Coordinates of C-alpha atoms and ligand atoms in Angstrom, one line a residue:
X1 CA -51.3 -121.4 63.8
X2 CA -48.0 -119.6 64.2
X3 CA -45.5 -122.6 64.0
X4 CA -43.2 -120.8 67.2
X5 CA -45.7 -120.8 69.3
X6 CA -47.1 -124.3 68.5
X7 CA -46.1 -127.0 69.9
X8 CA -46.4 -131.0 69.5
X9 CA -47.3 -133.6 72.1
X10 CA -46.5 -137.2 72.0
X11 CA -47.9 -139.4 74.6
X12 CA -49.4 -135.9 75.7
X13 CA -52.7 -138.2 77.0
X14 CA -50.4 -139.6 79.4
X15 CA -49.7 -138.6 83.1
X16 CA -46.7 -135.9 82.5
X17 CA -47.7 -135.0 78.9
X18 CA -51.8 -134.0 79.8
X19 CA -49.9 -131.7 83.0
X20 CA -47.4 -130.4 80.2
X21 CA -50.2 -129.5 77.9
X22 CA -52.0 -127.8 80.2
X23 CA -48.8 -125.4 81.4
X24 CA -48.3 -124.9 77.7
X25 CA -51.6 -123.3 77.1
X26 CA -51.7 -121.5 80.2
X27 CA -48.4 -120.0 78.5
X28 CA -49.7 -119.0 75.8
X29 CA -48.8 -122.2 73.5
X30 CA -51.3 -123.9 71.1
X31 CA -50.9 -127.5 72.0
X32 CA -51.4 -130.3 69.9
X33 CA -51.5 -134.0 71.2
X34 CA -50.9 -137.3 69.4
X35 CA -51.1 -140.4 71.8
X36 CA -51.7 -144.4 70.5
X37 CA -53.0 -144.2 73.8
X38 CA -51.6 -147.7 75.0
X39 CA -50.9 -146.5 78.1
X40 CA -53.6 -143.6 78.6
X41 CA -57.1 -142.9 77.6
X42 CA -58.9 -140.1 75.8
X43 CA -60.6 -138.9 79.2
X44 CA -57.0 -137.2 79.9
X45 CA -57.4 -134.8 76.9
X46 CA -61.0 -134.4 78.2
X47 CA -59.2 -133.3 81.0
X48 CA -57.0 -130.8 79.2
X49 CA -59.5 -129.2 77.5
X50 CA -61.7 -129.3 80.7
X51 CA -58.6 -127.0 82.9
X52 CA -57.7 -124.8 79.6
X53 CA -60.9 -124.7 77.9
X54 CA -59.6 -125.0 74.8
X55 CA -60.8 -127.6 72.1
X56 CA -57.1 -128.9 72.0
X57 CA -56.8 -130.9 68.8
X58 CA -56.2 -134.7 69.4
X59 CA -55.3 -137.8 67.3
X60 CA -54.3 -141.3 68.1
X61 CA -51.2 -141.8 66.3
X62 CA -48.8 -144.5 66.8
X63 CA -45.3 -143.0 66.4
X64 CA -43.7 -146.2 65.4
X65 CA -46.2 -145.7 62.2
X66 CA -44.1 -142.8 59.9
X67 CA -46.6 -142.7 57.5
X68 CA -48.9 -141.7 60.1
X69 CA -46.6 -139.2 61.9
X70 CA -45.5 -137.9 58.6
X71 CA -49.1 -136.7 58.1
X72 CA -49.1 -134.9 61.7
X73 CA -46.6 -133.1 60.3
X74 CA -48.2 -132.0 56.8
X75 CA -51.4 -131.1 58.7
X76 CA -49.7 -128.8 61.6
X77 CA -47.6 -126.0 61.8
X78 CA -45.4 -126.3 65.2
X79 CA -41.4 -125.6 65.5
X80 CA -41.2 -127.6 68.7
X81 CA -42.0 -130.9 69.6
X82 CA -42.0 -132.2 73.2
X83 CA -42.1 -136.3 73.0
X84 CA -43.1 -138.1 75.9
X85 CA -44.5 -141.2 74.3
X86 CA -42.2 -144.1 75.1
X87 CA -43.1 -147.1 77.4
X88 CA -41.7 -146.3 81.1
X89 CA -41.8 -149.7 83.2
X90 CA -38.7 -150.6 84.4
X91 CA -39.6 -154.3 85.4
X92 CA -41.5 -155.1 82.1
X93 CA -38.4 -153.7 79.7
X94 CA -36.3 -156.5 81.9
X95 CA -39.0 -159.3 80.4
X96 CA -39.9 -157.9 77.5
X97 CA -36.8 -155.9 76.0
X98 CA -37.5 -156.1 72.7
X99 CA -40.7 -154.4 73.0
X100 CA -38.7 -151.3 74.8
X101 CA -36.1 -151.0 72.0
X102 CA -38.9 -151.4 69.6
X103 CA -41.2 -149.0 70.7
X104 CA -39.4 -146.2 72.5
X105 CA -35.9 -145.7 70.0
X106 CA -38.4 -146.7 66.5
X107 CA -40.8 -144.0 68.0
X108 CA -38.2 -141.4 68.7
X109 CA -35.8 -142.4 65.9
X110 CA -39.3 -141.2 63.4
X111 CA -39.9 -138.0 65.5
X112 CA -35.9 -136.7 64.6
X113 CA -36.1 -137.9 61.6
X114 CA -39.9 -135.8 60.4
X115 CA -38.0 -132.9 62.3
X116 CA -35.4 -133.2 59.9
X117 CA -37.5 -133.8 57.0
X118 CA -39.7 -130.8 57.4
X119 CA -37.3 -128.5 59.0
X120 CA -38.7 -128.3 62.6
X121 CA -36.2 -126.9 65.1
X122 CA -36.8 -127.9 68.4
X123 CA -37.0 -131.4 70.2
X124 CA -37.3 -131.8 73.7
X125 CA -36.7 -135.2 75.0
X126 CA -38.3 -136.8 78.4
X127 CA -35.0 -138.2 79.6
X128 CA -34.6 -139.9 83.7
X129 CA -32.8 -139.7 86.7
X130 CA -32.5 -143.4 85.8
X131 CA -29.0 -142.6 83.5
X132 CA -27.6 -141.9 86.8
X133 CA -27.6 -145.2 88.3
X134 CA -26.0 -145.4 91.9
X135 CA -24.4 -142.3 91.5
X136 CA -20.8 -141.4 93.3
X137 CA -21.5 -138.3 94.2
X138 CA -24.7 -136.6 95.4
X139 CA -26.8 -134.5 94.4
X140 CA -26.2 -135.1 91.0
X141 CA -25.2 -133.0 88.3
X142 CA -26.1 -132.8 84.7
X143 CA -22.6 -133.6 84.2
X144 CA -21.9 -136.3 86.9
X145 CA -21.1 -139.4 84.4
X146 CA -23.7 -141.8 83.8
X147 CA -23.8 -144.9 84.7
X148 CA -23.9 -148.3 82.4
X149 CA -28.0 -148.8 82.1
X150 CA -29.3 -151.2 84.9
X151 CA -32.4 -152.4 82.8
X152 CA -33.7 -152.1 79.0
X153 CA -35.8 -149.2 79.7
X154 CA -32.9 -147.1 80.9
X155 CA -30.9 -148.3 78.2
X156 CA -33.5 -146.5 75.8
X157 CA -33.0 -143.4 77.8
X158 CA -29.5 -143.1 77.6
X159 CA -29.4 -144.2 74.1
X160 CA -32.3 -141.8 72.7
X161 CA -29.9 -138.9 74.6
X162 CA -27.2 -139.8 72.3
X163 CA -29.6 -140.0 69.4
X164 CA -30.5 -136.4 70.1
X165 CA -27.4 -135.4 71.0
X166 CA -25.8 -137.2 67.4
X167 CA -28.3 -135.4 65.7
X168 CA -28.5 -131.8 67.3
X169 CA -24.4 -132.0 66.1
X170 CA -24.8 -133.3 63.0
X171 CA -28.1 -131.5 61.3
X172 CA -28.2 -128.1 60.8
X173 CA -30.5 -126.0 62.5
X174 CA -31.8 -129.2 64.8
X175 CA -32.2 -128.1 68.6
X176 CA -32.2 -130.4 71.6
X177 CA -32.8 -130.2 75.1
X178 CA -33.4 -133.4 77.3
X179 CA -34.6 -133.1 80.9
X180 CA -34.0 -135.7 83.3
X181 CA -37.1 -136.0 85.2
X182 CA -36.6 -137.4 88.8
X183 CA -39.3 -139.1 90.6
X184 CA -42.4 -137.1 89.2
X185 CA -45.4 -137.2 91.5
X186 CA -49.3 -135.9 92.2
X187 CA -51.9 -134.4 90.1
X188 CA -52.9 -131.4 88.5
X189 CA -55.1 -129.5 91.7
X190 CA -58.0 -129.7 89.7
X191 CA -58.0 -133.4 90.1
X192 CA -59.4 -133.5 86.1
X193 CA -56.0 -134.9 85.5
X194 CA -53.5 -137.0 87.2
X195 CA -51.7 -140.8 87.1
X196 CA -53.6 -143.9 85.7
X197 CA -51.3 -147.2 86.5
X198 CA -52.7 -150.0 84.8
X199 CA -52.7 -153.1 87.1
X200 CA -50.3 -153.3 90.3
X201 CA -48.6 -149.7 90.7
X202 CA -44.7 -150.2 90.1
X203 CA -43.9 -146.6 91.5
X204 CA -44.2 -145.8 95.3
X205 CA -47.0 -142.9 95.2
X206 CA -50.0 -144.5 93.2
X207 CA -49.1 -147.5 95.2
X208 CA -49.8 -145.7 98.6
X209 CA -52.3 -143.8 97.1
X210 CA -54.7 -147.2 96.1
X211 CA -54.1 -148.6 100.1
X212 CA -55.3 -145.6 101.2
X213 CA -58.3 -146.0 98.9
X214 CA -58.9 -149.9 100.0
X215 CA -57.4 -151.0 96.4
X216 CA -54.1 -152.7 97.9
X217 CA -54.5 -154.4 101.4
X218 CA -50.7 -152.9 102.9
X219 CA -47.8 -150.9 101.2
X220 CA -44.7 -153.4 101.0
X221 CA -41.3 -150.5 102.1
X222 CA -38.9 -152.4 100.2
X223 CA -35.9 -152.6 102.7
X224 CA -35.0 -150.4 106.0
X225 CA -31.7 -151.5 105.9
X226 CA -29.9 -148.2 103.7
X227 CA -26.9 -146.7 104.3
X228 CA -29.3 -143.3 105.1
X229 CA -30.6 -141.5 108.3
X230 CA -34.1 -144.1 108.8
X231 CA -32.2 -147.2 106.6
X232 CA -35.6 -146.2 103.9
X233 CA -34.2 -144.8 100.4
X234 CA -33.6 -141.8 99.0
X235 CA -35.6 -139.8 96.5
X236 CA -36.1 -136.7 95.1
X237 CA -40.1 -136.7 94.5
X238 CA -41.1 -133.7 92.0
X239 CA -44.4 -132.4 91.7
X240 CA -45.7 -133.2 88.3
X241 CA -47.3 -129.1 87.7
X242 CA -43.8 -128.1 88.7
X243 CA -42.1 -130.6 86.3
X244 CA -44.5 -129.6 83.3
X245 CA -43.6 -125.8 84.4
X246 CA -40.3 -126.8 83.5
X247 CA -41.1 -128.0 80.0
X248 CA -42.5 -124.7 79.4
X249 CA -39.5 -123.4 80.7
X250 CA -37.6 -125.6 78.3
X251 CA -39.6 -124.9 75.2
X252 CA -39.4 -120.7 75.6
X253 CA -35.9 -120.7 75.8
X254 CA -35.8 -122.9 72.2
X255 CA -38.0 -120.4 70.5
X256 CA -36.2 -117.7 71.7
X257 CA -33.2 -118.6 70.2
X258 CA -31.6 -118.0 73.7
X259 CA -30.1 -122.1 73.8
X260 CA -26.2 -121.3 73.8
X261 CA -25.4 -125.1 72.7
X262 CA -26.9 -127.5 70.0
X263 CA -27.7 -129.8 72.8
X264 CA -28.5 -129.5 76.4
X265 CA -29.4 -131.4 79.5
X266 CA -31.2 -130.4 82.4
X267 CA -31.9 -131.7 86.0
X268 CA -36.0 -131.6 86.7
X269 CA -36.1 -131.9 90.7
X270 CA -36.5 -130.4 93.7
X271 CA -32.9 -130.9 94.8
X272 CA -34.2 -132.3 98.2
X273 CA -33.9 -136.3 99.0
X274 CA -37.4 -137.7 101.2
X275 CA -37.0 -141.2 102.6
X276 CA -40.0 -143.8 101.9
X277 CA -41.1 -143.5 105.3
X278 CA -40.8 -139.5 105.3
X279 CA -42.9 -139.4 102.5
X280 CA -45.7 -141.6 104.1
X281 CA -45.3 -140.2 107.6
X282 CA -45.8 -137.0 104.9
X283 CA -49.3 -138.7 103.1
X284 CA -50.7 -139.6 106.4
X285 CA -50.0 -136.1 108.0
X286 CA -51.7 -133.7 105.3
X287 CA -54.6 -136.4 104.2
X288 CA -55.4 -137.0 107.7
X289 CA -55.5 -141.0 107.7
X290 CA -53.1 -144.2 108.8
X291 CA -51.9 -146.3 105.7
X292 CA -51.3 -150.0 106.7
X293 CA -47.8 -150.8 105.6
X294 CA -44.9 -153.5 106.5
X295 CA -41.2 -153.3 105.9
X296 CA -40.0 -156.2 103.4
X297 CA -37.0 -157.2 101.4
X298 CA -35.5 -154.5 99.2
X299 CA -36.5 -154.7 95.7
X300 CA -33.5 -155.7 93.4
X301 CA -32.0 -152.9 91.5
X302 CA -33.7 -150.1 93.6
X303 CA -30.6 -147.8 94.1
X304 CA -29.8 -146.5 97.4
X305 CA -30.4 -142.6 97.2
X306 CA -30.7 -139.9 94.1
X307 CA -31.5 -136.4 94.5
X308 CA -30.7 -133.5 91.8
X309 CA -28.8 -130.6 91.9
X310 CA -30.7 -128.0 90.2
X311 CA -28.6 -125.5 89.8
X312 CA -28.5 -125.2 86.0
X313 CA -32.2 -125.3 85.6
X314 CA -32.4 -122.3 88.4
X315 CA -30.2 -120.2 86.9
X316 CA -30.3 -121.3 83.0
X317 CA -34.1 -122.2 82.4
X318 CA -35.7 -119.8 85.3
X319 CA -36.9 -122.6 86.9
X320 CA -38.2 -123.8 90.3
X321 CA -40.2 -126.7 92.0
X322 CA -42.6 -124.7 93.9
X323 CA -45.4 -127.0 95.4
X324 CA -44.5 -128.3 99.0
X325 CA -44.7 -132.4 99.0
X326 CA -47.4 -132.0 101.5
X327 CA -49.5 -130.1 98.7
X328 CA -48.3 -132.3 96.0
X329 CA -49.2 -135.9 98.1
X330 CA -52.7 -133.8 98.7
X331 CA -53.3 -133.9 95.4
X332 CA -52.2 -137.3 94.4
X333 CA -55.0 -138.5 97.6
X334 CA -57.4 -135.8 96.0
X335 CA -57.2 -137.4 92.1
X336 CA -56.8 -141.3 93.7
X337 CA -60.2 -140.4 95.3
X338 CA -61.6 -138.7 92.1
X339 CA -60.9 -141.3 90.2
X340 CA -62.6 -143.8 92.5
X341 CA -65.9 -141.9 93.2
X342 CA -64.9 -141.7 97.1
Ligands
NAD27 P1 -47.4 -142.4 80.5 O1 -47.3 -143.8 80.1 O2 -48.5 -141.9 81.3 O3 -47.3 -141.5 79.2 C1 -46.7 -141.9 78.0 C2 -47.8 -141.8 76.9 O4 -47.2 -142.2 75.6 C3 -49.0 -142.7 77.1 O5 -50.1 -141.9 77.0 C4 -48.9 -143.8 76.0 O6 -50.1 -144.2 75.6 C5 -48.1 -143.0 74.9 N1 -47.3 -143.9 74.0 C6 -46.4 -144.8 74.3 N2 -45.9 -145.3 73.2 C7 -46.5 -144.6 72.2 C8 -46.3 -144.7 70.8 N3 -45.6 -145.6 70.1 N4 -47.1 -143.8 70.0 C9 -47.9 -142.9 70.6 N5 -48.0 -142.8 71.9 C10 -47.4 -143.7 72.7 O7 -45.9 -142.0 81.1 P2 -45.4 -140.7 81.8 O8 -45.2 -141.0 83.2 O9 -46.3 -139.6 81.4 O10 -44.0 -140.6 81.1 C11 -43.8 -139.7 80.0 C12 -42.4 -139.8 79.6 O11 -41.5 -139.4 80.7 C13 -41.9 -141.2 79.1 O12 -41.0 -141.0 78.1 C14 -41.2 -141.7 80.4 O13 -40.2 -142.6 80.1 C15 -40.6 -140.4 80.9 N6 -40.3 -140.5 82.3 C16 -41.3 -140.8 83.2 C17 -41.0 -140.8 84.6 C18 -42.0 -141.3 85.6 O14 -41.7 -141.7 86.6 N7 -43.3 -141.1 85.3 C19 -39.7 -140.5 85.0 C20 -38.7 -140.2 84.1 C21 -39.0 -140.1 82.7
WQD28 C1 -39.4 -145.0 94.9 C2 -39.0 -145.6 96.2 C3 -38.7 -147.9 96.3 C4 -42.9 -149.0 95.7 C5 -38.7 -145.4 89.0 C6 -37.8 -145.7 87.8 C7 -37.2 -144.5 87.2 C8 -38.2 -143.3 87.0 C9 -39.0 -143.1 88.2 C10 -38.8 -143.5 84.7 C11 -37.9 -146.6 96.1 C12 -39.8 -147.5 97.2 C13 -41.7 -148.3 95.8 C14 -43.4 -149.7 96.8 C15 -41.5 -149.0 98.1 N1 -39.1 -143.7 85.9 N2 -41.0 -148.3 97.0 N3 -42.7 -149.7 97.9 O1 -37.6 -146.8 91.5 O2 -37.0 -144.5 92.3 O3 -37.8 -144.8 90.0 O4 -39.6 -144.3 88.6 O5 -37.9 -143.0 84.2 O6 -36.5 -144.8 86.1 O7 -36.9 -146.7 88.1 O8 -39.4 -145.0 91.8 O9 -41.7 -145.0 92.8 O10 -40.7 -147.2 92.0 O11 -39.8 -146.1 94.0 O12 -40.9 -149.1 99.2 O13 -44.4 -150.3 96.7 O14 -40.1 -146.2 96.8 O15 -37.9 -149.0 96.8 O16 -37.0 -146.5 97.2 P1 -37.9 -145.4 91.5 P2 -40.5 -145.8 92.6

């Protein structure tokens, strides 16, 4: 395998790393996945390898276990690795801290450090619009400050930044780029790949998605009482073919050599902000069917609105969110229904 054109996949059997590995081998990439697959299951590389028809290498590897990762790296040749695997509920890292710190800087801290070890340039980073917090001005910038973490999970985000960031400065010939993925929805069209919530659905679209399906009885809109146009909030919803397009993005301008600092940040979003109600209004309209939902108390620490500027990755990465949000909520209905034999 040639080692630029390789490329490493943690938590790549999970929702935005199966997408990712997909765009990367439509690219042109050799992909290979590692997953411990505590929040996924193998069907998702199934997928993959369904889309690409490729027989995309696979092991479940923990990478809080070095030992284990250390081997990944003595088996494969790849300059880049893209790491997704982290834990990603907000609520849960506000129980259960310890397990966020634990697993998500422990499993990053071993990825920079192998990098280092065996001389691998490139690290991209799935960073969140979460660093943001309420923001004071909107859209937001990559360089509009960040605000003190709201919750352990963003905590981990803005600390594995500076992790990167730290290292990118202080190791020679160590590459960064993190992208701060907004609110990353729908499914690949094939509807071989797409998002698998365990239990209750914390985020808004597999939520509406399993009413629709009969799996939740009515969609709870937490609060219609914002400061924006229908009082719903604010988000910027990115379609989660378009966000892996932006890995891809990412990862040729690392191998190209074309990064022009150590360390960079990106915006991933569509640079529009859709109200709740907008976006079911939206659901409804292109599936063709009435979801039952009630207005209720906002949900504590929901911010009131966040949308990108994209600018920089327009102009710097080439990139674009393409897919309409009718198309992308099409196919979040089309996987939801897939995935329940409807
Ligand atoms: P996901 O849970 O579907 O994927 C993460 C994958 O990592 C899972 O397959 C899980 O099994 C694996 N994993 C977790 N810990 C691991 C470990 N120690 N070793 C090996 N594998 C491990 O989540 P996702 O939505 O695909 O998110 C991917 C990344 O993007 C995460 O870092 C998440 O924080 C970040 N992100 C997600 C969103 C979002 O809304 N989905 C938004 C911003 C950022
Ligand atoms: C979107 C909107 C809710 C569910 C979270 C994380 C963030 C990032 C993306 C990882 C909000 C409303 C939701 C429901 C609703 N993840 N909503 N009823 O909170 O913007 O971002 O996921 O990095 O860090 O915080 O996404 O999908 O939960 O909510 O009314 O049943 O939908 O109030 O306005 P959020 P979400």
């Amino acid at each position: 395998m040639e080692s630029k054109k390789t490329v490493l996949v943690s938590g790549g059997a999970g929702y935005i790393g199966s997408h990712t590995a997909v765009e990367l081998i439509n690219a042109g990439y050799e992909v290979v996945i590692i997953d411990n697959l505590s929040n996924s299951e193998e069907s998702a590389v199934e997928g993959v390898r369904k889309i690409t028809g490729k027989d995309v290498p696979f092991e479940i590897v923990d990478t809080c276990d070095k030992e284990a990762l250390r081997k990944v790296f003595e088996k494969y040749g790849f300059d880049t690795v893209i790491h997704f695997a982290a834990y990603k509920a907000v609520g849960e890292s506000m129980a259960e801290p310890l397990k966020y710190y634990s697993n998500n800087l422990v499993s990053f801290m071993n990825i920079v450090e192998m990098m280092k070890e065996f001389n691998r340039p490139n690290i991209l980073f799935s960073s969140s619009a979460t660093v943001y917090g309420e923001a004071d001005e909107l859209p937001v910038t990559e360089d509009t400050p960040r605000k003190p973490a709201t919750s352990p999970y963003g905590n981990t985000k803005q600390m594995s930044e500076d992790i990167l960031h730290d290292c990118c400065r202080a190791y020679e010939g160590m590459y960064g780029i993190a992208l701060r993925y907004f609110n990353p929805i729908g499914a690949h069209p094939s509807a071989l790949i797409g998002e698998l919530p365990r239990g209750v659905p914390n985020n808004l679209v597999p939520f509406v998605t399993q009413t629709a399906a009969g799996i939740r009885e009515c969609l709870s809109v937490f609060g219609n009482d914002y400061d924006t146009p229908d009082g719903t909030c604010l988000r910027d919803y990115i379609d989660v073919v378009d966000l892996a397009k932006a890995h891809v993005a990412a990862v040729n301008r690392m191998v190209s050599d074309k990064m022009e600092a150590k360390y960079e940040i990106f915006n991933v979003g569509t640079g529009n902000p859709v109200s709740v109600l907008e976006l079911l209004t939206t659901f409804e309209k292109v599936n063709n069917l009435k979801l039952p939902y009630k207005i209720v108390d906002r949900r504590p620490g929901d911010v009131t609105a966040v949308w990108a500027d994209t600018a920089k990755a327009n102009d710097v990465l080439g990139w674009k969110a393409e897919r309409t949000l009718g198309e992308t909520l099409k196919s979040a209905w089309e996987w939801e229904k897939r995935v329940r034999g409807l």
